[in-house]
Amino acid sequence: MAVLIEAGFPVVVLDNFSNSDPSVISRLERITGKTIRCVRADLRDRVALIATLKAHGVTDVIHLAGLKAVGESVSQPIQYYGCNVQGTISLLEAMQETGISRLVFSSSATVYGDPHYLPLDEAHPTSATNPYGRSKLHIEEMLRDVARSAPDWHIVCLRYFNPVGAHPSALIGEEPSGIPNNLMPFVAQVAAGIRPELQIFGGDYPTPDGTGVRDYIHVMDLAEGHLAALRYLVDHPGWEAINLGTGVGYSVLEMVSAFEAASGRAIPCNRVSRRAGDIASCYANPERAQRLLNWHAKRGLEDMCRSTWAWQQERRSLS
Ligand code: UDP
């Protein structure tokens, strides 16, 4: 959002803060020096949604609202489909009602399922192995149908690879509640001494060092990808799916070494068995984003680790 505001977009936030802290808004105000308009509402509250879209004269929507923990989605599928799919339907109804037709949707590389080939391009077949992934896939397909139904819809689905890192101010970043599911926030907490060791899930994958390989992308690059998508949408009707990744994969061990170097802390590790549902390797072919959006990731692994570490240290004084 800071990237959008700095690019001159007048932004209004709608959030139910179910998985975020309202203090983020005041921190964003510190970063940008602007007052941020914010409405506390659930996406499924269509009345509040329509009122917000009308009151603020909204022209474009970036839809990032959704639950995203794979394990939780398996035990609570109704909640996941309700929030993610029903939330999107509610948004589409509200957009239709108010005549807004430009939408950037936050999708995920999870829609590729178990890769048949690498790097993953957007033509790779889609599939899902859990309710979270299936909700993203359902939404993408729904959006494609919507875009086919009338020529005035302009929709881009951005398929994120593994977002990591934090804003350079160290004022905003990922704040997992409870035990982090993802590698980077877990590693940061081990480096900070909050957790005793990292459990490395599996050491026998067919990768150079036996640990899982992922395409980690800096959140600032991701944010700039959204800005590029908004600009693209203006004169591109229809539906597109576009990867946001770097094209480079790093293993768990490479991530740990990079984080040790950035933080100056040792990260004790313990190899355990594979995590159910994990794949060996996943990385993007990012050419389509370059071609259509004129966007590519600029920040490297060192910046990803350094900004995560700065945020890890700063957030304790903020909370
Ligand atoms: N991983 C790990 N220990 C952890 C969390 C993750 O070894 O505590 C590994 C995981 O098996 C995968 C990689 O780190 O190979 C990235 O996992 P993450 O959950 O961040 O992303 P995803 O698997 O959803 O792409």
PDB file of N, CA and C and ligand atoms in Angstrom, residues 70 162 180-186 198-202 205 211-214 216 252 275 278-280 282, ligand 1:
ATOM      1  N   VAL A  70      -2.462 -23.549   5.040  1.00  0.00           N
ATOM      2  CA  VAL A  70      -2.823 -24.812   4.388  1.00  0.00           C
ATOM      3  C   VAL A  70      -3.419 -25.811   5.395  1.00  0.00           C
ATOM      4  N   ASN A 162       6.888 -17.309  -3.117  1.00  0.00           N
ATOM      5  CA  ASN A 162       6.984 -17.279  -1.650  1.00  0.00           C
ATOM      6  C   ASN A 162       7.376 -15.892  -1.132  1.00  0.00           C
ATOM      7  N   PRO A 180       4.855 -19.849  13.588  1.00  0.00           N
ATOM      8  CA  PRO A 180       4.823 -19.596  12.141  1.00  0.00           C
ATOM      9  C   PRO A 180       4.791 -20.898  11.344  1.00  0.00           C
ATOM     10  N   ASN A 181       3.994 -20.916  10.280  1.00  0.00           N
ATOM     11  CA  ASN A 181       3.941 -22.079   9.384  1.00  0.00           C
ATOM     12  C   ASN A 181       5.055 -22.014   8.356  1.00  0.00           C
ATOM     13  N   ASN A 182       5.423 -20.792   7.983  1.00  0.00           N
ATOM     14  CA  ASN A 182       6.352 -20.610   6.871  1.00  0.00           C
ATOM     15  C   ASN A 182       7.799 -20.519   7.349  1.00  0.00           C
ATOM     16  N   LEU A 183       8.686 -20.842   6.418  1.00  0.00           N
ATOM     17  CA  LEU A 183      10.103 -20.942   6.755  1.00  0.00           C
ATOM     18  C   LEU A 183      10.702 -19.628   7.284  1.00  0.00           C
ATOM     19  N   MET A 184      10.544 -18.561   6.519  1.00  0.00           N
ATOM     20  CA  MET A 184      11.274 -17.323   6.841  1.00  0.00           C
ATOM     21  C   MET A 184      10.902 -16.751   8.216  1.00  0.00           C
ATOM     22  N   PRO A 185       9.610 -16.583   8.543  1.00  0.00           N
ATOM     23  CA  PRO A 185       9.308 -16.071   9.884  1.00  0.00           C
ATOM     24  C   PRO A 185       9.774 -17.018  10.990  1.00  0.00           C
ATOM     25  N   PHE A 186       9.781 -18.312  10.701  1.00  0.00           N
ATOM     26  CA  PHE A 186      10.259 -19.272  11.708  1.00  0.00           C
ATOM     27  C   PHE A 186      11.751 -19.077  11.939  1.00  0.00           C
ATOM     28  N   LEU A 198      15.254 -24.626  14.293  1.00  0.00           N
ATOM     29  CA  LEU A 198      14.433 -24.817  13.105  1.00  0.00           C
ATOM     30  C   LEU A 198      14.353 -26.302  12.816  1.00  0.00           C
ATOM     31  N   GLN A 199      13.161 -26.784  12.590  1.00  0.00           N
ATOM     32  CA  GLN A 199      13.022 -28.161  12.109  1.00  0.00           C
ATOM     33  C   GLN A 199      13.021 -28.106  10.585  1.00  0.00           C
ATOM     34  N   ILE A 200      13.978 -28.794   9.978  1.00  0.00           N
ATOM     35  CA  ILE A 200      14.028 -28.842   8.513  1.00  0.00           C
ATOM     36  C   ILE A 200      13.221 -30.056   8.065  1.00  0.00           C
ATOM     37  N   PHE A 201      12.173 -29.755   7.305  1.00  0.00           N
ATOM     38  CA  PHE A 201      11.251 -30.826   6.900  1.00  0.00           C
ATOM     39  C   PHE A 201      11.798 -31.585   5.694  1.00  0.00           C
ATOM     40  N   GLY A 202      12.505 -32.657   5.946  1.00  0.00           N
ATOM     41  CA  GLY A 202      12.961 -33.526   4.861  1.00  0.00           C
ATOM     42  C   GLY A 202      14.346 -33.151   4.365  1.00  0.00           C
ATOM     43  N   TYR A 205      14.959 -34.836  -0.543  1.00  0.00           N
ATOM     44  CA  TYR A 205      14.293 -34.431  -1.791  1.00  0.00           C
ATOM     45  C   TYR A 205      15.301 -34.472  -2.945  1.00  0.00           C
ATOM     46  N   THR A 211      17.147 -30.565   0.531  1.00  0.00           N
ATOM     47  CA  THR A 211      16.050 -29.824   1.182  1.00  0.00           C
ATOM     48  C   THR A 211      15.206 -29.096   0.130  1.00  0.00           C
ATOM     49  N   GLY A 212      13.999 -28.712   0.517  1.00  0.00           N
ATOM     50  CA  GLY A 212      13.037 -28.124  -0.423  1.00  0.00           C
ATOM     51  C   GLY A 212      13.520 -26.811  -1.026  1.00  0.00           C
ATOM     52  N   VAL A 213      13.217 -26.629  -2.297  1.00  0.00           N
ATOM     53  CA  VAL A 213      13.625 -25.414  -3.017  1.00  0.00           C
ATOM     54  C   VAL A 213      12.384 -24.588  -3.361  1.00  0.00           C
ATOM     55  N   ARG A 214      12.461 -23.269  -3.062  1.00  0.00           N
ATOM     56  CA  ARG A 214      11.348 -22.362  -3.359  1.00  0.00           C
ATOM     57  C   ARG A 214      11.858 -21.075  -3.976  1.00  0.00           C
ATOM     58  N   TYR A 216      11.687 -17.493  -3.463  1.00  0.00           N
ATOM     59  CA  TYR A 216      11.347 -16.466  -2.473  1.00  0.00           C
ATOM     60  C   TYR A 216      11.377 -15.108  -3.138  1.00  0.00           C
ATOM     61  N   VAL A 252      16.253 -24.808   1.605  1.00  0.00           N
ATOM     62  CA  VAL A 252      16.110 -24.438   3.020  1.00  0.00           C
ATOM     63  C   VAL A 252      17.487 -24.131   3.599  1.00  0.00           C
ATOM     64  N   ARG A 275       7.296 -32.778   5.575  1.00  0.00           N
ATOM     65  CA  ARG A 275       5.976 -32.287   5.969  1.00  0.00           C
ATOM     66  C   ARG A 275       4.964 -32.780   4.936  1.00  0.00           C
ATOM     67  N   ASP A 278       4.160 -31.416   1.118  1.00  0.00           N
ATOM     68  CA  ASP A 278       5.225 -30.566   0.576  1.00  0.00           C
ATOM     69  C   ASP A 278       5.733 -31.102  -0.760  1.00  0.00           C
ATOM     70  N   ILE A 279       6.143 -30.185  -1.637  1.00  0.00           N
ATOM     71  CA  ILE A 279       6.763 -30.586  -2.893  1.00  0.00           C
ATOM     72  C   ILE A 279       8.261 -30.317  -2.812  1.00  0.00           C
ATOM     73  N   ALA A 280       9.023 -30.932  -3.701  1.00  0.00           N
ATOM     74  CA  ALA A 280      10.484 -30.780  -3.654  1.00  0.00           C
ATOM     75  C   ALA A 280      10.900 -29.374  -4.083  1.00  0.00           C
ATOM     76  N   CYS A 282       9.934 -25.654  -6.420  1.00  0.00           N
ATOM     77  CA  CYS A 282       8.923 -24.800  -7.040  1.00  0.00           C
ATOM     78  C   CYS A 282       9.559 -23.458  -7.338  1.00  0.00           C
TER      79      CYS A 282
HETATM   80  N1  UDP B   1      10.246 -25.585   5.913  1.00  0.00           N
HETATM   81  C1  UDP B   1      11.033 -26.193   6.876  1.00  0.00           C
HETATM   82  N2  UDP B   1      10.770 -25.912   8.196  1.00  0.00           N
HETATM   83  C2  UDP B   1       9.788 -25.059   8.600  1.00  0.00           C
HETATM   84  C3  UDP B   1       8.989 -24.429   7.596  1.00  0.00           C
HETATM   85  C4  UDP B   1       9.252 -24.728   6.263  1.00  0.00           C
HETATM   86  O1  UDP B   1      11.946 -26.975   6.565  1.00  0.00           O
HETATM   87  O2  UDP B   1       9.585 -24.854   9.799  1.00  0.00           O
HETATM   88  C5  UDP B   1      10.537 -25.854   4.482  1.00  0.00           C
HETATM   89  C6  UDP B   1       9.379 -26.470   3.727  1.00  0.00           C
HETATM   90  O3  UDP B   1       9.415 -27.881   3.840  1.00  0.00           O
HETATM   91  C7  UDP B   1       9.648 -25.969   2.304  1.00  0.00           C
HETATM   92  C8  UDP B   1      10.283 -24.595   2.520  1.00  0.00           C
HETATM   93  O4  UDP B   1      10.783 -24.608   3.858  1.00  0.00           O
HETATM   94  O5  UDP B   1      10.599 -26.793   1.654  1.00  0.00           O
HETATM   95  C9  UDP B   1       9.299 -23.427   2.367  1.00  0.00           C
HETATM   96  O6  UDP B   1       8.188 -23.677   3.205  1.00  0.00           O
HETATM   97  P1  UDP B   1       7.031 -22.590   3.375  1.00  0.00           P
HETATM   98  O7  UDP B   1       5.990 -23.176   4.294  1.00  0.00           O
HETATM   99  O8  UDP B   1       7.618 -21.272   3.775  1.00  0.00           O
HETATM  100  O9  UDP B   1       6.460 -22.387   1.905  1.00  0.00           O
HETATM  101  P2  UDP B   1       5.641 -23.421   0.964  1.00  0.00           P
HETATM  102  O10 UDP B   1       6.043 -24.810   1.329  1.00  0.00           O
HETATM  103  O11 UDP B   1       4.216 -23.140   1.220  1.00  0.00           O
HETATM  104  O12 UDP B   1       6.054 -23.065  -0.419  1.00  0.00           O
END
